[in-house]
Coordinates of C-alpha atoms in Angstrom, one line a residue:
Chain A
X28 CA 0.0 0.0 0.0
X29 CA 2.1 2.9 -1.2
X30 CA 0.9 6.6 -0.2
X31 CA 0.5 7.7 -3.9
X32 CA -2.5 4.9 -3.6
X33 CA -3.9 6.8 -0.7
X34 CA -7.7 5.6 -0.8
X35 CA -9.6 8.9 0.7
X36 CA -13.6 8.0 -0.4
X37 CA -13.4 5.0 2.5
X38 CA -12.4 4.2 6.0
X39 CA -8.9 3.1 5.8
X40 CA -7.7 0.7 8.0
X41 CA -4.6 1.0 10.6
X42 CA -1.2 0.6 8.9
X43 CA -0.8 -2.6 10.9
X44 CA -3.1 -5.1 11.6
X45 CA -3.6 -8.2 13.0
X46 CA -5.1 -10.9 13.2
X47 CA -8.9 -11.8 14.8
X48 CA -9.1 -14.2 17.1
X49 CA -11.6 -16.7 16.0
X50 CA -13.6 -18.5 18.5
X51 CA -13.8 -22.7 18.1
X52 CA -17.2 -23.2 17.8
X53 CA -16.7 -26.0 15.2
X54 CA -19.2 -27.4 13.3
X55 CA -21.6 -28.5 16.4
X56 CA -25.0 -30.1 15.2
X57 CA -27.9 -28.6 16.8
X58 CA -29.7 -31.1 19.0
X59 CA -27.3 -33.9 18.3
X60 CA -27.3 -35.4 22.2
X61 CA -31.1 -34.5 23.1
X62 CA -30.3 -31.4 24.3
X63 CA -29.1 -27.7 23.0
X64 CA -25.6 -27.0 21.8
X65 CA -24.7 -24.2 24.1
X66 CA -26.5 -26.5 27.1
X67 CA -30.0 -24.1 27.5
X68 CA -33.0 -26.0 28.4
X69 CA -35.8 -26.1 25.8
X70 CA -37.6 -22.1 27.2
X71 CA -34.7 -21.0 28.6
X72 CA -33.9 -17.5 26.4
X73 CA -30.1 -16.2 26.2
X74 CA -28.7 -13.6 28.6
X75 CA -29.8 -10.3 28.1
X76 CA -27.4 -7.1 28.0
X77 CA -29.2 -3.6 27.8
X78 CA -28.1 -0.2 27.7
X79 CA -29.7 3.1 26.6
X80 CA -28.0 6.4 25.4
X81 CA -25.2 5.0 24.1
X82 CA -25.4 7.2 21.0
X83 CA -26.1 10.3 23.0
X84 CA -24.3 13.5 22.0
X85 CA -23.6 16.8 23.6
X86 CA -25.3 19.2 23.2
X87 CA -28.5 17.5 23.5
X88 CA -30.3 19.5 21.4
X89 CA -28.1 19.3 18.1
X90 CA -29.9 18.1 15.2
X91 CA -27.9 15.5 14.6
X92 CA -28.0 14.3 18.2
X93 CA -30.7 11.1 18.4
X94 CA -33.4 11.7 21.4
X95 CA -32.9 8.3 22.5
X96 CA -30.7 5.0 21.8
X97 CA -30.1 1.8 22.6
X98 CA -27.4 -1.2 22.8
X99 CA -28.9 -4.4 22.8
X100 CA -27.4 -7.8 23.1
X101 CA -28.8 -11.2 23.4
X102 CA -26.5 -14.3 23.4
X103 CA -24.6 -13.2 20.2
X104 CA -26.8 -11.1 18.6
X105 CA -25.5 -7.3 19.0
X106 CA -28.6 -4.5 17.9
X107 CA -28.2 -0.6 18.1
X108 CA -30.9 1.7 17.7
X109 CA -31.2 5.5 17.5
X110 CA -34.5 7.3 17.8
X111 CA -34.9 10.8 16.1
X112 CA -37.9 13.0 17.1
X113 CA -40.7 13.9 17.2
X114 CA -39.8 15.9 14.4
X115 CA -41.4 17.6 11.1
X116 CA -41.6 14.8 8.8
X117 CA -42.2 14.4 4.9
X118 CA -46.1 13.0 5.0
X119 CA -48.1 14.6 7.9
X120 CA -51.2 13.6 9.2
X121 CA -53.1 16.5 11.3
X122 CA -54.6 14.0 13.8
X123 CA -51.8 11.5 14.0
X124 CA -48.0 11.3 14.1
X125 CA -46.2 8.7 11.5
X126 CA -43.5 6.0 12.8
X127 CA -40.7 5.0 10.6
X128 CA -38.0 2.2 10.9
X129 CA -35.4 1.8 9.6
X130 CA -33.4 -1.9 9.6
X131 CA -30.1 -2.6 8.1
X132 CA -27.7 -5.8 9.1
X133 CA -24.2 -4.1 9.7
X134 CA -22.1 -6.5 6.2
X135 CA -20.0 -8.1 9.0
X136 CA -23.0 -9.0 11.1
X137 CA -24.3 -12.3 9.3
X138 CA -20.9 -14.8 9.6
X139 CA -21.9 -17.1 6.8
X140 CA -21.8 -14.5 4.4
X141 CA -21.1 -10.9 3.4
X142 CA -24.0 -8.2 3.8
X143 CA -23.9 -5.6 0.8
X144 CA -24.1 -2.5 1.8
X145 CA -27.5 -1.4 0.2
X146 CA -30.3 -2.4 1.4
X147 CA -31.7 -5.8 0.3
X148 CA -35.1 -6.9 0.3
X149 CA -35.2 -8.8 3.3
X150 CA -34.3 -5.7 5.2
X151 CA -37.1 -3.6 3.9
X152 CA -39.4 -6.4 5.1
X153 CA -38.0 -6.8 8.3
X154 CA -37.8 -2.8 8.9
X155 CA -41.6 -3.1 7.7
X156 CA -42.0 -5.8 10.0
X157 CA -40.9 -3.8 13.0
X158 CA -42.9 -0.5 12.3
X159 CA -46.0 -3.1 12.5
X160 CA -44.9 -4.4 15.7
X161 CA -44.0 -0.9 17.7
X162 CA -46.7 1.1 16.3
X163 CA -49.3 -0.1 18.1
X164 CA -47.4 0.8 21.3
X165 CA -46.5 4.3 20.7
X166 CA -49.3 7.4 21.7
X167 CA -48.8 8.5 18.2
X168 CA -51.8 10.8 18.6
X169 CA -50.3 12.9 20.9
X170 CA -47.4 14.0 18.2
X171 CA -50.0 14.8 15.3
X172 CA -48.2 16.1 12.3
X173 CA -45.0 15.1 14.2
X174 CA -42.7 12.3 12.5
X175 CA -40.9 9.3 15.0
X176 CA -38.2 7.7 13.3
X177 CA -36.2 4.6 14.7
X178 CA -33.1 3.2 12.8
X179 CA -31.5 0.1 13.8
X180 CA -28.1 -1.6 12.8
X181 CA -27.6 -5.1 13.9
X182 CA -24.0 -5.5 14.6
X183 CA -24.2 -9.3 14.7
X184 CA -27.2 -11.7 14.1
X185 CA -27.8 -15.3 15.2
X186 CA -30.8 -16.3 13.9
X187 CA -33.2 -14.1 11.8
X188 CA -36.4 -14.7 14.0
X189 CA -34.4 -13.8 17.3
X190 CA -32.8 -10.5 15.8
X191 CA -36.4 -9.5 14.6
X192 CA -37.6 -10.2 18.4
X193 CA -34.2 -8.7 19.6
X194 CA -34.8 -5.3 17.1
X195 CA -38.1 -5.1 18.4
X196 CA -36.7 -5.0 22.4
X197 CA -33.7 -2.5 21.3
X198 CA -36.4 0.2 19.9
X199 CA -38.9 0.1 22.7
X200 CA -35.7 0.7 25.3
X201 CA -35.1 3.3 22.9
X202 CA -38.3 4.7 22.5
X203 CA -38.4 4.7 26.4
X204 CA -34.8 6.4 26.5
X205 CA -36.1 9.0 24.0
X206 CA -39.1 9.6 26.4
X207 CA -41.6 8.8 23.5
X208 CA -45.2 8.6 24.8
X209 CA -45.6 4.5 24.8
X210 CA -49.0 2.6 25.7
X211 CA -46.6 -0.1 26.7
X212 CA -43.3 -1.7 26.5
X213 CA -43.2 -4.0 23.1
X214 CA -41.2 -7.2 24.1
X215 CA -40.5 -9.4 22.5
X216 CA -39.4 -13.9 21.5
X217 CA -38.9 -16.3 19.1
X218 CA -39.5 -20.1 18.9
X219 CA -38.7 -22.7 16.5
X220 CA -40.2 -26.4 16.1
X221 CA -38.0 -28.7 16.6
X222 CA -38.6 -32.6 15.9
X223 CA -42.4 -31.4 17.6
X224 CA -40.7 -29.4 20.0
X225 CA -40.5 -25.8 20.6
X226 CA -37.7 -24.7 21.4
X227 CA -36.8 -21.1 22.9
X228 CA -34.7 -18.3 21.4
X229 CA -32.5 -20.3 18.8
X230 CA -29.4 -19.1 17.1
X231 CA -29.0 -19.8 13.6
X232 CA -27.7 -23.1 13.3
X233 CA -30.7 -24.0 15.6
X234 CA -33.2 -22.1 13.1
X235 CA -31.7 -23.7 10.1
X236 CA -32.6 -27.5 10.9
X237 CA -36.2 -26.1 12.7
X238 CA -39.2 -27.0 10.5
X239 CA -40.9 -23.6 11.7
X240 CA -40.2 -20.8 13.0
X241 CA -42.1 -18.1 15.0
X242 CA -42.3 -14.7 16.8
X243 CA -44.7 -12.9 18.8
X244 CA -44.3 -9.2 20.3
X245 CA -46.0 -8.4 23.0
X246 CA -47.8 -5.4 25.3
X247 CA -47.9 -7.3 28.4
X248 CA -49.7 -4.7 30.9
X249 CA -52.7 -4.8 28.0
X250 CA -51.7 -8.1 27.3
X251 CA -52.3 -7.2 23.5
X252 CA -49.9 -9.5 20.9
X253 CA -48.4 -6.8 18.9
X254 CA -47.0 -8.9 16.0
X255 CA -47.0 -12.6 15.1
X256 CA -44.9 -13.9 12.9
X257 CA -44.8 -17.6 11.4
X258 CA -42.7 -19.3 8.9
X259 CA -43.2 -23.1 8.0
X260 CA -46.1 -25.4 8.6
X261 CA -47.2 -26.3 12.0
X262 CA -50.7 -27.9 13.6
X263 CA -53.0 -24.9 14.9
X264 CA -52.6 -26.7 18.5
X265 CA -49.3 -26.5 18.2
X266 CA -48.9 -22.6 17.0
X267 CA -51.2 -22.2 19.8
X268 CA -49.0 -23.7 22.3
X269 CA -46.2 -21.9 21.2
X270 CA -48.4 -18.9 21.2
X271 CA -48.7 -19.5 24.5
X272 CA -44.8 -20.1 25.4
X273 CA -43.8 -17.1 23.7
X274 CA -46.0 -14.8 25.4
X275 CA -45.1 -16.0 28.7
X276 CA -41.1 -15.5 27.5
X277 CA -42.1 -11.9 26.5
X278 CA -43.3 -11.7 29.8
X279 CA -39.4 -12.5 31.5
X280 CA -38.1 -10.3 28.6
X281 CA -40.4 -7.4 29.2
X282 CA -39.3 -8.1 33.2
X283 CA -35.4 -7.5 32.2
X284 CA -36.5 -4.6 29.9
X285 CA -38.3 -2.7 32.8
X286 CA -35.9 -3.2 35.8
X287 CA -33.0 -2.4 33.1
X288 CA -35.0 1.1 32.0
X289 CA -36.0 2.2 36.2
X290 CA -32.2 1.2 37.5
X291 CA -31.4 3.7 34.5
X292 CA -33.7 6.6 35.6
X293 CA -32.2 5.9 39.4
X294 CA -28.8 5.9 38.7
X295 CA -28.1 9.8 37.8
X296 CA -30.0 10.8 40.8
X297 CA -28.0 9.5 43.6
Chain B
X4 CA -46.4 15.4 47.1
X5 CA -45.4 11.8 47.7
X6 CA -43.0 11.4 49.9
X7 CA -41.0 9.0 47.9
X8 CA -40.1 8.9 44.5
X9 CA -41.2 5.5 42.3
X10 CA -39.7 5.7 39.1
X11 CA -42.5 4.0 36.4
X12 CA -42.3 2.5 32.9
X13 CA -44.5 3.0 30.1
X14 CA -47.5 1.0 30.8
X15 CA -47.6 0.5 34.3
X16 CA -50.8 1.1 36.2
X17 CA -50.8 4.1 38.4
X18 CA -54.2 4.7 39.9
X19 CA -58.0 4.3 39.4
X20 CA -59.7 7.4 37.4
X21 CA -62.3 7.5 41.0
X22 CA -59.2 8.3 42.7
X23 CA -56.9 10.6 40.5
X24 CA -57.1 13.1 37.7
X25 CA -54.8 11.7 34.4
X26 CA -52.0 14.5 34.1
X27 CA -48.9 14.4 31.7
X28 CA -47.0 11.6 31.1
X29 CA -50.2 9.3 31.9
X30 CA -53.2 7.8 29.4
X31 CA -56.5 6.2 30.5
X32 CA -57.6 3.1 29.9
X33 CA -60.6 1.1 31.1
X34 CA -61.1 3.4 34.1
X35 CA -57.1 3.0 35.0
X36 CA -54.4 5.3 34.6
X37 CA -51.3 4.5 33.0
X38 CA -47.6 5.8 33.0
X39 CA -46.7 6.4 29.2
X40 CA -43.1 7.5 29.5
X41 CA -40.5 6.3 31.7
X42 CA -40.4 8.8 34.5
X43 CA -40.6 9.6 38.1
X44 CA -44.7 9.1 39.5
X45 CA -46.0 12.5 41.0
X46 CA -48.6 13.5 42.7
X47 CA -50.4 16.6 42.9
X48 CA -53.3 17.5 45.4
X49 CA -55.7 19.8 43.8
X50 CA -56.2 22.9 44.9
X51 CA -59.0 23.8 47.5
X52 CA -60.0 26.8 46.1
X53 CA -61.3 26.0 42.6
X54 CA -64.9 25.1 44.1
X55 CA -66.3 23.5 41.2
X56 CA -69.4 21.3 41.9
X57 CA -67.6 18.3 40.7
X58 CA -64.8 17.1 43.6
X59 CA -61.6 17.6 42.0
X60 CA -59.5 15.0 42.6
X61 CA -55.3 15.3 43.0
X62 CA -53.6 15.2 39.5
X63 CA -51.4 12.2 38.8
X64 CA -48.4 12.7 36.3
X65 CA -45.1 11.2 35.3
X66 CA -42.2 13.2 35.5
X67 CA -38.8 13.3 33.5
X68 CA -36.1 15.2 34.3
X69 CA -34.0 15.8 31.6
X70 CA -35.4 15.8 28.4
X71 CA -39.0 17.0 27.0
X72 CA -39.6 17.4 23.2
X73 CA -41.9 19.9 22.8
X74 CA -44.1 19.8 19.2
X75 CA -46.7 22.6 18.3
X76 CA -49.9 22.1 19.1
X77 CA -52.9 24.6 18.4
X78 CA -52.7 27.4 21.1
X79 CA -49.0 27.2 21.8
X80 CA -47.2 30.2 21.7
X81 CA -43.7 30.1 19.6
X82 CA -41.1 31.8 19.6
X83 CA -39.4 31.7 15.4
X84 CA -37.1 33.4 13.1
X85 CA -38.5 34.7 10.2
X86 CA -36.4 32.6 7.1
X87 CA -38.1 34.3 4.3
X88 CA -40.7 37.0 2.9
X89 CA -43.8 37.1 0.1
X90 CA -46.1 39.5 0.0
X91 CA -48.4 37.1 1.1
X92 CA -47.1 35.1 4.1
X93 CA -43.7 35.1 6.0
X94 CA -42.0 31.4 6.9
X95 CA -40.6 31.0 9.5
X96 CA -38.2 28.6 11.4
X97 CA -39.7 27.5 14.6
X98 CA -37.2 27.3 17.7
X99 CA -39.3 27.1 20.7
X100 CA -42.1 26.2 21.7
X101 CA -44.2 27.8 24.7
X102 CA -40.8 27.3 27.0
X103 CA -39.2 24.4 25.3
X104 CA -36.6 24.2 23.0
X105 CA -37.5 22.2 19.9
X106 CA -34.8 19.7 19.1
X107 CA -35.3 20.3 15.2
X108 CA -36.8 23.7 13.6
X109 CA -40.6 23.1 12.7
X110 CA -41.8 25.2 9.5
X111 CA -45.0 27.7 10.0
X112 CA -46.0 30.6 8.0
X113 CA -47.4 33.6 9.1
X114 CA -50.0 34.8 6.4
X115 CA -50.4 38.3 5.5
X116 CA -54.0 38.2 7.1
X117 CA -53.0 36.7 10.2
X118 CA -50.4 39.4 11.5
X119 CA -52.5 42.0 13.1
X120 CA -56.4 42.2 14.1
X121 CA -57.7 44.9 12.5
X122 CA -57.4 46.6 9.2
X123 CA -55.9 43.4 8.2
X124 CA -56.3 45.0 4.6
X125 CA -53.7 47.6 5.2
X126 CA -51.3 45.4 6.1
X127 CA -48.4 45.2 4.0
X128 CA -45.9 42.3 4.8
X129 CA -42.7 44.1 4.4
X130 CA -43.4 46.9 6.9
X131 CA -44.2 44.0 9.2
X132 CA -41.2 41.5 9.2
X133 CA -37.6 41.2 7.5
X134 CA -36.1 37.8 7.2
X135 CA -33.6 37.2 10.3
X136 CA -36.7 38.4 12.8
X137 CA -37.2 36.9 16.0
X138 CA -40.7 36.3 16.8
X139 CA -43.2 35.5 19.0
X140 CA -46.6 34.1 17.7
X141 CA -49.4 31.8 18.7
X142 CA -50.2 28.6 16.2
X143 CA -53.5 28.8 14.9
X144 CA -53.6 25.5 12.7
X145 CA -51.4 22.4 12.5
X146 CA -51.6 24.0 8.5
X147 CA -51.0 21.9 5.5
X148 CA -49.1 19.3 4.3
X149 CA -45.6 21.5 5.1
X150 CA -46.2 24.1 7.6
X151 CA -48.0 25.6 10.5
X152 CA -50.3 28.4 10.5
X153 CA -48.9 31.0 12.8
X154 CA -50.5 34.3 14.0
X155 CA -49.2 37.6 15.5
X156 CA -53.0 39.2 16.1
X157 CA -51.9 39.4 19.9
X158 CA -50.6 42.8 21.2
X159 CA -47.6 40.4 22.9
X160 CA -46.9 38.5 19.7
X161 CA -44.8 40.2 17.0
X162 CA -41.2 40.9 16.5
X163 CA -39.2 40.5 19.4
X164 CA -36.0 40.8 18.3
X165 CA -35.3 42.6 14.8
X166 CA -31.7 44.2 13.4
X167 CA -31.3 47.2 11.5
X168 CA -30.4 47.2 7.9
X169 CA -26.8 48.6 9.3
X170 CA -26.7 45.3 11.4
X171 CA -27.3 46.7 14.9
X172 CA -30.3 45.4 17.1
X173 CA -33.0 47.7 17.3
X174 CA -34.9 49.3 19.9
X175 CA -39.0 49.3 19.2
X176 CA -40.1 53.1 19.6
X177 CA -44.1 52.5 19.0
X178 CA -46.0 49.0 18.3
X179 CA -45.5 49.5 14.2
X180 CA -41.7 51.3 14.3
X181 CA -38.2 50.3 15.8
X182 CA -35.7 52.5 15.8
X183 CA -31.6 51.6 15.1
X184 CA -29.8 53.4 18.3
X185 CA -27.0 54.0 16.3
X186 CA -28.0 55.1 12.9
X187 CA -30.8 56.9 14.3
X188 CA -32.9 55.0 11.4
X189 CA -36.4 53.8 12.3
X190 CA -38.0 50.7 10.2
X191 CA -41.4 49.2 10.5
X192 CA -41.8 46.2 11.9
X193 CA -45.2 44.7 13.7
X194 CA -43.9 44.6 17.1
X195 CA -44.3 42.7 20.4
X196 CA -45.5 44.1 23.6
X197 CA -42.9 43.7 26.0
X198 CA -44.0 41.2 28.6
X199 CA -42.9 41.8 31.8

């Protein structure tokens, strides 16, 4: 790389580099020994890391500045979210405020292959996906005219129901950081059906050999399902029994999502 | 009022509508009230002398310290700088509204009609605002598709804050004139009553 070379359109790398450490995961089968790879039981959801305002700026009031964020990671999947508003958007409605998402999968965040950077269908879906799943959650008519926009970057995904369910928890701790009028936290889980079982929260390799897969989002103090979501052919008894599992997962989730969002509100006080 | 502070959630159920009036920061649903941001729960004991015949109940509301996004709503007064001029309406950038900061300028326009009360025929937008005013106005309609409708009809709402064509702020001398201190060179403006 000789400085006459000098790429200036892109991020250039550090002169020296070197090399990532890979972690030995190896080519485990899902399910192989009766039980999980990474040694869950069959509900039992990944560990849950929160934090909001990780994108805040000073001053506060910059336009550029988001009025809330949040840094969400589940097992392996990494999500970041920003939330701009309520601002003067493009289409206004006099009675109601408009909510727009945004989703787009960082190109290092899917291992198996590399993302391009412009947007791909799947992501337009997805981002459609999640506007359908908050909107019901947010007082949008107390912001008429007003726009709410939400853009998420996933970092790293493991599994594509999970990072849906795990987009959906990053905006409403953002929405909640940006102090957004909210009916309710949105939380949310995924399921997949294993060998007629469902199992909990999978990662990818567990999603690939899963005949079906499914997510629900959640209000849990109107006890309203936001957003269902399933792909694959099931029994209706046993959609409704995962249904059933899901919503009482959303139920733990939307636990860690509340004591996570008071501890924040206490902590600059004392 | 309450002695200690409970910090709330969105959705988490606050009181019964028997027992408490639904402030900010709080919706109603199925006779409950609700927090709808993540704040700090207050309470509020209504005040003995409004003797209505209804029994006014104290005022629950949720709280937040740092941050509050304001957004025009009819009613709200505003204060704005004026971006551009037409004969028939002024835009204007809108920074603040009643005592909030907006995070990102809202658009309103300020029709020709809408400036003063009376002999709204007379009025001639030039003589009323330059671009680079700062003023105060009261929103009127959420407007169309783009903008707000803004009015200055109020004795208090006008141009608060106006420079001279020599660049020096100037001084208003009557509620139509403001004079340049240095220059000694008076321009018409529709100005604000100072409010004490």
């Amino acid at each position: 790389m000789s400085a006459n070379i000098f790429d200036r359109r892109r991020v250039n790398g550090p002169p020296r580099s070197v090399e990532p450490l890979y972690t030995d995961e190896g080519d485990v089968k899902p399910f192989t020994n009766g039980g999980r790879a990474d040694g869950r039981s069959l509900d039992q959801l990944r560990p849950i890391f929160i934090k909001t305002g990780p994108l805040a700026v000073q001053p506060t009031f910059s336009p550029t500045a988001p009025s809330g964020s949040a840094y969400y990671e589940q097992g392996k999947i990494r999500i970041s979210c920003a939330v701009y508003g309520p601002r003067q958007g493009r289409k206004s409605n006099p009675r109601m405020g408009s909510f727009d998402c945004d989703f787009q999968y960082a190109p290092f965040s899917c291992s198996w292959k590399r993302r391009p950077h412009i947007k791909g269908a799947d992501e337009k879906e997805i981002a459609l996906i999640l506007e359908q799943a908050m909107a019901p959650a947010i007082r949008l008519e107390a912001y008429p005219k007003a726009c709410i926009d939400a853009f998420v970057t996933v970092i790293e995904s493991d599994g594509k129901f999970a990072t849906i369910s795990a987009a959906i928890n990053c905006i409403s701790a953002a929405l909640a950081d940006a102090g957004i009028e909210l009916y309710d936290i949105v939380a949310a889980c995924s399921m997949s059906l294993n060998a007629s079982q469902w199992v909990s929260d999978c990662n990818q390799a567990e999603e690939d050999v899963s005949q079906c897969s499914l997510f629900v989002s959640r209000m849990p103090s109107a006890d309203e399902i936001t957003y269902l979501l399933q792909q694959g052919k099931t029994m209706p008894d046993q959609t409704d029994r995962a249904v059933q599992t899901c919503s009482n997962s959303c139920a733990r989730v939307y636990a860690v999502l509340s004591r996570y969002l008071q501890a924040s509100m206490e902590q600059p006080a004392s | 009022m309450s002695s200690e502070s409970v910090i709330v959630t969105p959705g988490r159920r606050l009181g019964l509508t028997q027992e408490y009036e639904s402030g900010p920061g709080t919706y109603v649903r199925n006779g409950m009230i609700y927090s709808s941001i993540l704040g700090t729960k207050k309470i509020e004991q209504a005040l003995a002398e409004t003797s209505d015949d209804s029994i006014k109940r104290p005022m629950l509301f949720v709280e937040r310290q740092n941050t509050k996004f304001a957004i025009p709503v009819i009613g709200s007064e505003i204060l704005g700088r004026v971006v551009r001029i037409n004969p028939r309406a002024a835009s204007v950038a809108i920074m603040m509204v009643d005592s909030a900061p907006c995070q990102e300028d809202f658009q309103g326009i300020v029709r020709v009609q809408d400036i003063r009360a009376t002999e709204k025929d007379l009025v001639q937008m030039i003589n009323s605002f330059r671009p680079g005013d700062i003023i105060r106005a009261e929103v009127i309609s959420l407007g169309d598709q783009r903008s707000y409708f803004l009015a200055t009809t109020k004795n208090e709402h006008g141009v608060v804050f106006a420079q001279s064509e020599a660049g020096n702020s100037m001084i208003p001398i009557s509620w139509e004139e403001m004079q340049d201190p240095k220059t000694q060179t008076i321009e018409k403006r529709k100005c604000a009553k100072p409010v004490t």
